[in-house]
mmCIF file of C-alpha atoms in Angstrom:
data_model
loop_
_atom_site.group_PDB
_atom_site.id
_atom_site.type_symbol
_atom_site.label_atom_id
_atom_site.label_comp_id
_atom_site.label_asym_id
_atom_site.label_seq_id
_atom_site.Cartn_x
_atom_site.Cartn_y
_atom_site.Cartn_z
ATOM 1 C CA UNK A 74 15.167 8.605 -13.997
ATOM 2 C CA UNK A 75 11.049 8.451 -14.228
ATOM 3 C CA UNK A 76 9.281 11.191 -12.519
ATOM 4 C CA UNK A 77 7.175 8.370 -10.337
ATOM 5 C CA UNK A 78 10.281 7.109 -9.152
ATOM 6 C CA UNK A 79 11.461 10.619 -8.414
ATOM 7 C CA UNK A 80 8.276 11.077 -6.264
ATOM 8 C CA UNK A 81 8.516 13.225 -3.189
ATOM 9 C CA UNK A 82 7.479 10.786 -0.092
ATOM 10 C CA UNK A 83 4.544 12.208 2.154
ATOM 11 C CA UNK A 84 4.519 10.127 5.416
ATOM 12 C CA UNK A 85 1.476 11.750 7.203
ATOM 13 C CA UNK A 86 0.148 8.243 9.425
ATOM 14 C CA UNK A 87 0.567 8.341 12.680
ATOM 15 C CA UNK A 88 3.876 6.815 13.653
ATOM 16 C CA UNK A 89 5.607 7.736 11.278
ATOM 17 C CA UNK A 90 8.183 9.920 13.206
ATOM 18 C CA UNK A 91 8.697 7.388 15.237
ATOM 19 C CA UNK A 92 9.085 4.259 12.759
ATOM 20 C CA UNK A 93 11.369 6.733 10.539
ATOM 21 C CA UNK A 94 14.132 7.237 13.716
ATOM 22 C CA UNK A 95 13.937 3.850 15.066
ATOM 23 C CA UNK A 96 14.708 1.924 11.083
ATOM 24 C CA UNK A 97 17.176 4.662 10.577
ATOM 25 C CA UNK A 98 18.921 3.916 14.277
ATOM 26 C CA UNK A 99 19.285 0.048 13.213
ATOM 27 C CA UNK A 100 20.020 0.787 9.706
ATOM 28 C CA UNK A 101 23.149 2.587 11.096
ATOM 29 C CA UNK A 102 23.613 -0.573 12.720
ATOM 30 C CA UNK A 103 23.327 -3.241 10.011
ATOM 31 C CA UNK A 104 26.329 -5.385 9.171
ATOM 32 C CA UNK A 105 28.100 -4.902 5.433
ATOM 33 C CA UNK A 106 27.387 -7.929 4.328
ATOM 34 C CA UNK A 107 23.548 -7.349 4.589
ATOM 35 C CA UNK A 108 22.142 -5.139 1.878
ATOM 36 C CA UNK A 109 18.254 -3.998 0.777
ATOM 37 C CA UNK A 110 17.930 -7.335 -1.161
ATOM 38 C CA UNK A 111 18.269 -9.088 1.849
ATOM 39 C CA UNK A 112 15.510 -7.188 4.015
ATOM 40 C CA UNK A 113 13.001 -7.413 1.403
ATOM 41 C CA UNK A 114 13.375 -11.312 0.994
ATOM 42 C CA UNK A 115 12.918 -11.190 5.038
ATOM 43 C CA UNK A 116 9.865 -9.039 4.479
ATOM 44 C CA UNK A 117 8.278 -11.330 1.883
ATOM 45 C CA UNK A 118 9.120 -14.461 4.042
ATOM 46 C CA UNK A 119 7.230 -12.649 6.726
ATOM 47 C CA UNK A 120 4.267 -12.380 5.209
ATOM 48 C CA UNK A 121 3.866 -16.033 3.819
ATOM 49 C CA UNK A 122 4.727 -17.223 7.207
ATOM 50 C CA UNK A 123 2.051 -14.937 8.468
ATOM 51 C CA UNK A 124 -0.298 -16.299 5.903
ATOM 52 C CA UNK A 125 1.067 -19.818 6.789
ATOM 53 C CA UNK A 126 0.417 -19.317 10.230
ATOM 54 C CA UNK A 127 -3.857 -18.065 9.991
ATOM 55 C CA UNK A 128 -4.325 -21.038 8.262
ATOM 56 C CA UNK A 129 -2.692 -23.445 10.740
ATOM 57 C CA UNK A 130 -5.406 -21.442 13.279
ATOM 58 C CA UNK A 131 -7.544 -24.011 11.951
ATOM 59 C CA UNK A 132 -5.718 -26.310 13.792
ATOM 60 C CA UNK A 133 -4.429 -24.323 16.791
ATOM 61 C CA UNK A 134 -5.542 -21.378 17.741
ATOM 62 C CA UNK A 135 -1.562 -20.381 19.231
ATOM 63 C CA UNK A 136 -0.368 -20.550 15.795
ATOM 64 C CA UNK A 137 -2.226 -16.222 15.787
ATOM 65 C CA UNK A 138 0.616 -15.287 17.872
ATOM 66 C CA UNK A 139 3.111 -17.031 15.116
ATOM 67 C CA UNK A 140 1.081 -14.755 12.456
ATOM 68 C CA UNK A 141 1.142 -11.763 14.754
ATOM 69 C CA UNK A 142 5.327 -12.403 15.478
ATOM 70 C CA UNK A 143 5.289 -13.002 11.535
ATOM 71 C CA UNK A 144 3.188 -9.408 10.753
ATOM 72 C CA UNK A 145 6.217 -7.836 12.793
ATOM 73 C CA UNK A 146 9.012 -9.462 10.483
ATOM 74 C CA UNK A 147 7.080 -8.511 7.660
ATOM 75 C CA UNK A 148 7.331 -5.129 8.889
ATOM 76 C CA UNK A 149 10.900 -4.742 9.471
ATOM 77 C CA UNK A 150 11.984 -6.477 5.893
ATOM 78 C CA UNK A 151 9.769 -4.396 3.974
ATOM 79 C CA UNK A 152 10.636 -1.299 5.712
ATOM 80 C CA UNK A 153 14.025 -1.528 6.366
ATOM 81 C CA UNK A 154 14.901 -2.050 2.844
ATOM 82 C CA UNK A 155 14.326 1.423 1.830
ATOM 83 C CA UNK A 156 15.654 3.101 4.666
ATOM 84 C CA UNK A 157 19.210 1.332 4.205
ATOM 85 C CA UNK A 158 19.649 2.457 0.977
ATOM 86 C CA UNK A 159 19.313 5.908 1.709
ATOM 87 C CA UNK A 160 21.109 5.519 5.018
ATOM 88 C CA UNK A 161 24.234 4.429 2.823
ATOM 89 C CA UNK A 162 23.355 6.516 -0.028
ATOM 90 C CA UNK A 163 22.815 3.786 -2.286
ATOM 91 C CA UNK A 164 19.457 4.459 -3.630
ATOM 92 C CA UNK A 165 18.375 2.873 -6.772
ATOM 93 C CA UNK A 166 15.430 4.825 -7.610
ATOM 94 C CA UNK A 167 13.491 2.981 -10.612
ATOM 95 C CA UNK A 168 14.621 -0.654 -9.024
ATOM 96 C CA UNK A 169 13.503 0.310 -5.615
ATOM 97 C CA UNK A 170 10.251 1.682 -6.950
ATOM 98 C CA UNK A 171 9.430 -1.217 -8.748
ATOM 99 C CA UNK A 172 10.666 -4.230 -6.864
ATOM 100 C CA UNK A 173 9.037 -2.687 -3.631
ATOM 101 C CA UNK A 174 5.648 -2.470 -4.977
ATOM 102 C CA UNK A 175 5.502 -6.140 -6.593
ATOM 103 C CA UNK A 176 6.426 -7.298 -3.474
ATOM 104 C CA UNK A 177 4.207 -5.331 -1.466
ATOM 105 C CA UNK A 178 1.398 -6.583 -3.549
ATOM 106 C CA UNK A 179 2.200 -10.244 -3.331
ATOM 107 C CA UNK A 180 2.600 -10.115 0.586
ATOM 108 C CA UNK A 181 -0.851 -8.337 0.742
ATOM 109 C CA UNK A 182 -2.230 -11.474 -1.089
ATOM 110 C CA UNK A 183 -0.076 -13.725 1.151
ATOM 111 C CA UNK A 184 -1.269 -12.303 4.059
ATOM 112 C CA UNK A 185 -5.267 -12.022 2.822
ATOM 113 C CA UNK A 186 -5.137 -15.570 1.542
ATOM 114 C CA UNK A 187 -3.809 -17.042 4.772
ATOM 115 C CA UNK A 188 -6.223 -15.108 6.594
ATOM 116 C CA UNK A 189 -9.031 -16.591 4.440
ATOM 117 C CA UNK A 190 -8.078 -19.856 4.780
ATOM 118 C CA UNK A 191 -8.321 -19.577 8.647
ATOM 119 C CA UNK A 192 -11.254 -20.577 10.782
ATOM 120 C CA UNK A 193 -12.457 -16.758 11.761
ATOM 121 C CA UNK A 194 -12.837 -15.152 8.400
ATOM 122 C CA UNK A 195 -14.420 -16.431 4.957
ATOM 123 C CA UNK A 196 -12.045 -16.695 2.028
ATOM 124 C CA UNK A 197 -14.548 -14.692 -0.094
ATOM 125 C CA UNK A 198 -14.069 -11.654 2.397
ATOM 126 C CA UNK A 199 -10.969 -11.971 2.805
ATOM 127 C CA UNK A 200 -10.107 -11.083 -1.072
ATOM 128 C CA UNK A 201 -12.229 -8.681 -0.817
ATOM 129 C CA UNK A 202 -10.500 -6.635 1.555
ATOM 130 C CA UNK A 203 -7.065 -7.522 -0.469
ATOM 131 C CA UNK A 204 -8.864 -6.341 -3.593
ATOM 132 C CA UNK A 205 -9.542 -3.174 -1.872
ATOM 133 C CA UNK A 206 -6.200 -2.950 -0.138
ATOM 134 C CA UNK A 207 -4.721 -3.205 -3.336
ATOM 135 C CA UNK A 208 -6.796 -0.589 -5.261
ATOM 136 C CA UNK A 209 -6.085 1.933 -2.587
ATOM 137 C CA UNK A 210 -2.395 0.959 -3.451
ATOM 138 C CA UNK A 211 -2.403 1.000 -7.442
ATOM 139 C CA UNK A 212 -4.334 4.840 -6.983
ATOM 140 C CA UNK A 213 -1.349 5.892 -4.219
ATOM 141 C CA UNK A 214 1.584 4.823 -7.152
ATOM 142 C CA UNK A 215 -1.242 6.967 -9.806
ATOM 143 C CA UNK A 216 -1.003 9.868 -7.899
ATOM 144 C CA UNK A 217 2.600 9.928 -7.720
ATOM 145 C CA UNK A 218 2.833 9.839 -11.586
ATOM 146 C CA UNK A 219 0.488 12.316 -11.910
ATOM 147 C CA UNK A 220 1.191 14.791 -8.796
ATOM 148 C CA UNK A 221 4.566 13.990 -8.135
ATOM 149 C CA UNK A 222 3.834 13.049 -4.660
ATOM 150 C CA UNK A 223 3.905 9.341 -2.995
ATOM 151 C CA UNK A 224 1.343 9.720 -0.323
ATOM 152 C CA UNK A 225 0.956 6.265 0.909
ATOM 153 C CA UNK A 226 -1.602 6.852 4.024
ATOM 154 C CA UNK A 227 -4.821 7.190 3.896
ATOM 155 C CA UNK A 228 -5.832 9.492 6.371
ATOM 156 C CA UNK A 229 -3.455 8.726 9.679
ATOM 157 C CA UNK A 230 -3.605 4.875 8.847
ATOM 158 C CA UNK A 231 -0.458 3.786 7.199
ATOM 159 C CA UNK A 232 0.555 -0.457 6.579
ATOM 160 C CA UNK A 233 2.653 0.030 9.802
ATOM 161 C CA UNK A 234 -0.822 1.055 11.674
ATOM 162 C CA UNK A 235 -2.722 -1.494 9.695
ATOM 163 C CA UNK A 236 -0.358 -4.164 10.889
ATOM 164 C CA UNK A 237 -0.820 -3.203 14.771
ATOM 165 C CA UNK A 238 -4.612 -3.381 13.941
ATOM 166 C CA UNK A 239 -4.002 -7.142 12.705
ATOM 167 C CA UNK A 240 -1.813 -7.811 15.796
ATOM 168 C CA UNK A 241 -4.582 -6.734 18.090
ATOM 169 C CA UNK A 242 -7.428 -8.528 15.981
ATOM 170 C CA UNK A 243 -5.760 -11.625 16.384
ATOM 171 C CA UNK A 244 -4.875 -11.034 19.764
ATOM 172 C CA UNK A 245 -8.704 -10.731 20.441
ATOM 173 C CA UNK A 246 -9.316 -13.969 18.419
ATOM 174 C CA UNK A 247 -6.820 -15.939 20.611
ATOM 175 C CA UNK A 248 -8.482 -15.211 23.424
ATOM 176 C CA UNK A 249 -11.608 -15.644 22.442
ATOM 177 C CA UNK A 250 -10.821 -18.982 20.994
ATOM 178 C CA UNK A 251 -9.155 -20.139 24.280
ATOM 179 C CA UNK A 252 -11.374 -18.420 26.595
ATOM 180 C CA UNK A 253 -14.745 -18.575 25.103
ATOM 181 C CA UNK A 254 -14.355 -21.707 22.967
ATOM 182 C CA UNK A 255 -18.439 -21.964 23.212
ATOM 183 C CA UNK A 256 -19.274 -18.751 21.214
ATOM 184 C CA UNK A 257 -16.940 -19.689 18.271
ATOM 185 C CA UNK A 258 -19.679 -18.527 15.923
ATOM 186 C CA UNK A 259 -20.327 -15.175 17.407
ATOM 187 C CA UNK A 260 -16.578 -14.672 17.034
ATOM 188 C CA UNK A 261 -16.532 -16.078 13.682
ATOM 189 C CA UNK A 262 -19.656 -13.506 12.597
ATOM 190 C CA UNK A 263 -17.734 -10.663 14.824
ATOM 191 C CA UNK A 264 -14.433 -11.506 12.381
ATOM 192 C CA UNK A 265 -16.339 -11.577 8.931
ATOM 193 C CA UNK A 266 -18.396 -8.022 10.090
ATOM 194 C CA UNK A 267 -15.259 -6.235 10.868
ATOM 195 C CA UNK A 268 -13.525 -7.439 7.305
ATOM 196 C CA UNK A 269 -16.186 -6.654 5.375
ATOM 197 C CA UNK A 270 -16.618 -3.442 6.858
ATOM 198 C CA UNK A 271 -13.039 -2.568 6.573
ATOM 199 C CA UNK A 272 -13.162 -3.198 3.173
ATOM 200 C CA UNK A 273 -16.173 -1.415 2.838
ATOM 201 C CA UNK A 274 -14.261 1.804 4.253
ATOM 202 C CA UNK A 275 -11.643 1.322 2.451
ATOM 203 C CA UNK A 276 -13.298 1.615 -1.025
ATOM 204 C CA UNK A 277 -15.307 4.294 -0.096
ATOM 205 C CA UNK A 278 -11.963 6.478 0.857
ATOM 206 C CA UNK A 279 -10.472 5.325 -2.086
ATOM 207 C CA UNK A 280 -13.998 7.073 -3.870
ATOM 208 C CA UNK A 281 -13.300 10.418 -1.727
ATOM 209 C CA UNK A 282 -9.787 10.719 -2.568
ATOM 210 C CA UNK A 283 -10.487 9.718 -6.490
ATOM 211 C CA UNK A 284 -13.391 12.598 -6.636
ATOM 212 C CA UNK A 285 -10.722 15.042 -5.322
ATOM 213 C CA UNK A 286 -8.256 14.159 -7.522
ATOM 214 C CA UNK A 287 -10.233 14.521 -10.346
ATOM 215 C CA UNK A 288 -11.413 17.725 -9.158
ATOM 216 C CA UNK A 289 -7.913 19.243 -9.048
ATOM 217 C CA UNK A 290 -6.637 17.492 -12.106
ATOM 218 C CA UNK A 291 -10.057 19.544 -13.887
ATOM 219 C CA UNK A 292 -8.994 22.774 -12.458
ATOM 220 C CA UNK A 293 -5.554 22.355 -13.214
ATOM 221 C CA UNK A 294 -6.757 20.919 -16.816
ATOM 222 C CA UNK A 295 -9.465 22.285 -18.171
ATOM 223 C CA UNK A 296 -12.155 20.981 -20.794
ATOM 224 C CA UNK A 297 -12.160 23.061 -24.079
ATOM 225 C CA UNK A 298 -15.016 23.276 -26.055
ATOM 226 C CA UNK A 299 -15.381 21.538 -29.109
ATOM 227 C CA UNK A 300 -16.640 25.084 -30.604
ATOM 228 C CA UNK A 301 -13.269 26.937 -29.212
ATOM 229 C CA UNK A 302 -10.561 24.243 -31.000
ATOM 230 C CA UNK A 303 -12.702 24.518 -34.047
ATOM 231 C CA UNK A 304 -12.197 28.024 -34.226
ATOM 232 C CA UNK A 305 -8.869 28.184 -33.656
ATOM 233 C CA UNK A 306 -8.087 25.572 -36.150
ATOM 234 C CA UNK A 307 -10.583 27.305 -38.637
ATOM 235 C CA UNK A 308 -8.642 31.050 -37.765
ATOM 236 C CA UNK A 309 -5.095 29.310 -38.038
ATOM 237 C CA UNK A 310 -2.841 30.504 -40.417
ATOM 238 C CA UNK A 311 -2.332 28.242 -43.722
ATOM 239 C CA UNK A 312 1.116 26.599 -44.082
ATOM 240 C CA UNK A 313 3.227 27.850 -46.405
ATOM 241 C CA UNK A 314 4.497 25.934 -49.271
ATOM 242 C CA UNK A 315 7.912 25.707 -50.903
ATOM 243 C CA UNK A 316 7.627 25.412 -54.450
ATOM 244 C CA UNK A 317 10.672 26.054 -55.692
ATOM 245 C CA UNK A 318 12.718 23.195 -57.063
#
């Protein structure tokens, strides 16, 4: 088994002693006939129907609460998965490590696309705050090569607090839309500020947490001089050669 997918899992955002009881509660719960597979095709169907559903905002405004119901789908696929394998002590450590992330990547770019595509937030944005989303995510599976450790949150903000976050944005947007129809581009402005400036934050923790890393990994690794392998190679003993025949 590979040491990343032997990685022990740090869950340090806020709710997650909470989320861990309640998935484990209905993972007790879950029918036979329903394994991990199952959740995490529910979890990616989620998130295109989220995506799906910002884009037909163009449209209809009501179609935010259809994302927001879709965010919450998303959620329970992708982390119910996980939690029913080891609830039934079926883990499959490398194919559980692997297909997880793949998919969490594509439903990040589901979701951001979607989002783009909708009337409150530009397309260009909108990538950018996948792009970041994703770096954050490609340093988390980095560190748990290197460190052993799968921290996923940054901070106290985990994807189950980022998807709240999106469920109150678009609550906001909804009722902006229906209630304040006239100051559309105010909202729209609002939107694009808040995206970029997520993103924004979100690169510049993924710079703190880099510099630390680096810092440890230095201490724990130290440069040697040039001068100091030279010597040693220089005071090393010559190898000894067989010449009989």
């Amino acid at each position: 088994m590979s040491e990343t997918a032997k990685a022990q899992r740090e869950m340090t955002f806020l709710l997650a002693g909470p989320e861990r009881a309640v998935l484990t509660a209905v993972a007790r719960r879950v029918p036979g006939w329903l394994n991990s597979n199952h959740f995490t095709a529910l979890g990616v169907l989620g998130a295109v129907a989220c995506g799906t559903g910002y884009s037909l905002a163009t449209d209809d405004p009501d179609w935010l609460w259809f994302a927001s119901l879709m965010l919450v789908v998303n959620w329970f696929g992708d982390s119910l998965d996980g939690t029913l394998a080891r609830v039934r002590k079926a883990e499959r450590p490398r194919y559980g490590y692997y297909i997880d992330h793949v998919v969490d990547a594509f439903a990040t770019a589901a979701i951001g696309i979607g989002l783009g595509l909708s009337p409150y937030v530009r397309l260009d944005l909108a990538l950018l705050l996948v792009l970041a989303y994703l770096t954050l995510s490609i340093n988390v599976y980095l560190e748990s090569a290197v460190f052993g450790k799968f921290k996923i949150a940054y901070g106290r903000i985990g994807p189950t607090e980022a998807r709240i976050l999106l469920i109150l944005a678009n609550a906001v947007l909804w009722l902006s839309s229906t209630l304040l129809p006239g100051m559309a581009p105010q909202v729209r402005f609002a939107a694009n500020a808040v995206v970029g400036g997520a993103a924004l934050i979100m690169f510049g923790m993924l710079v703190l947490r880099f510099g630390r890393n680096l810092h440890r990994l230095a201490r724990e690794e130290p440069r040697r001089r040039w001068r100091d392998r030279h010597r040693r190679t220089e005071q090393a003993p010559p190898a000894e050669h067989d010449d009989s025949a």
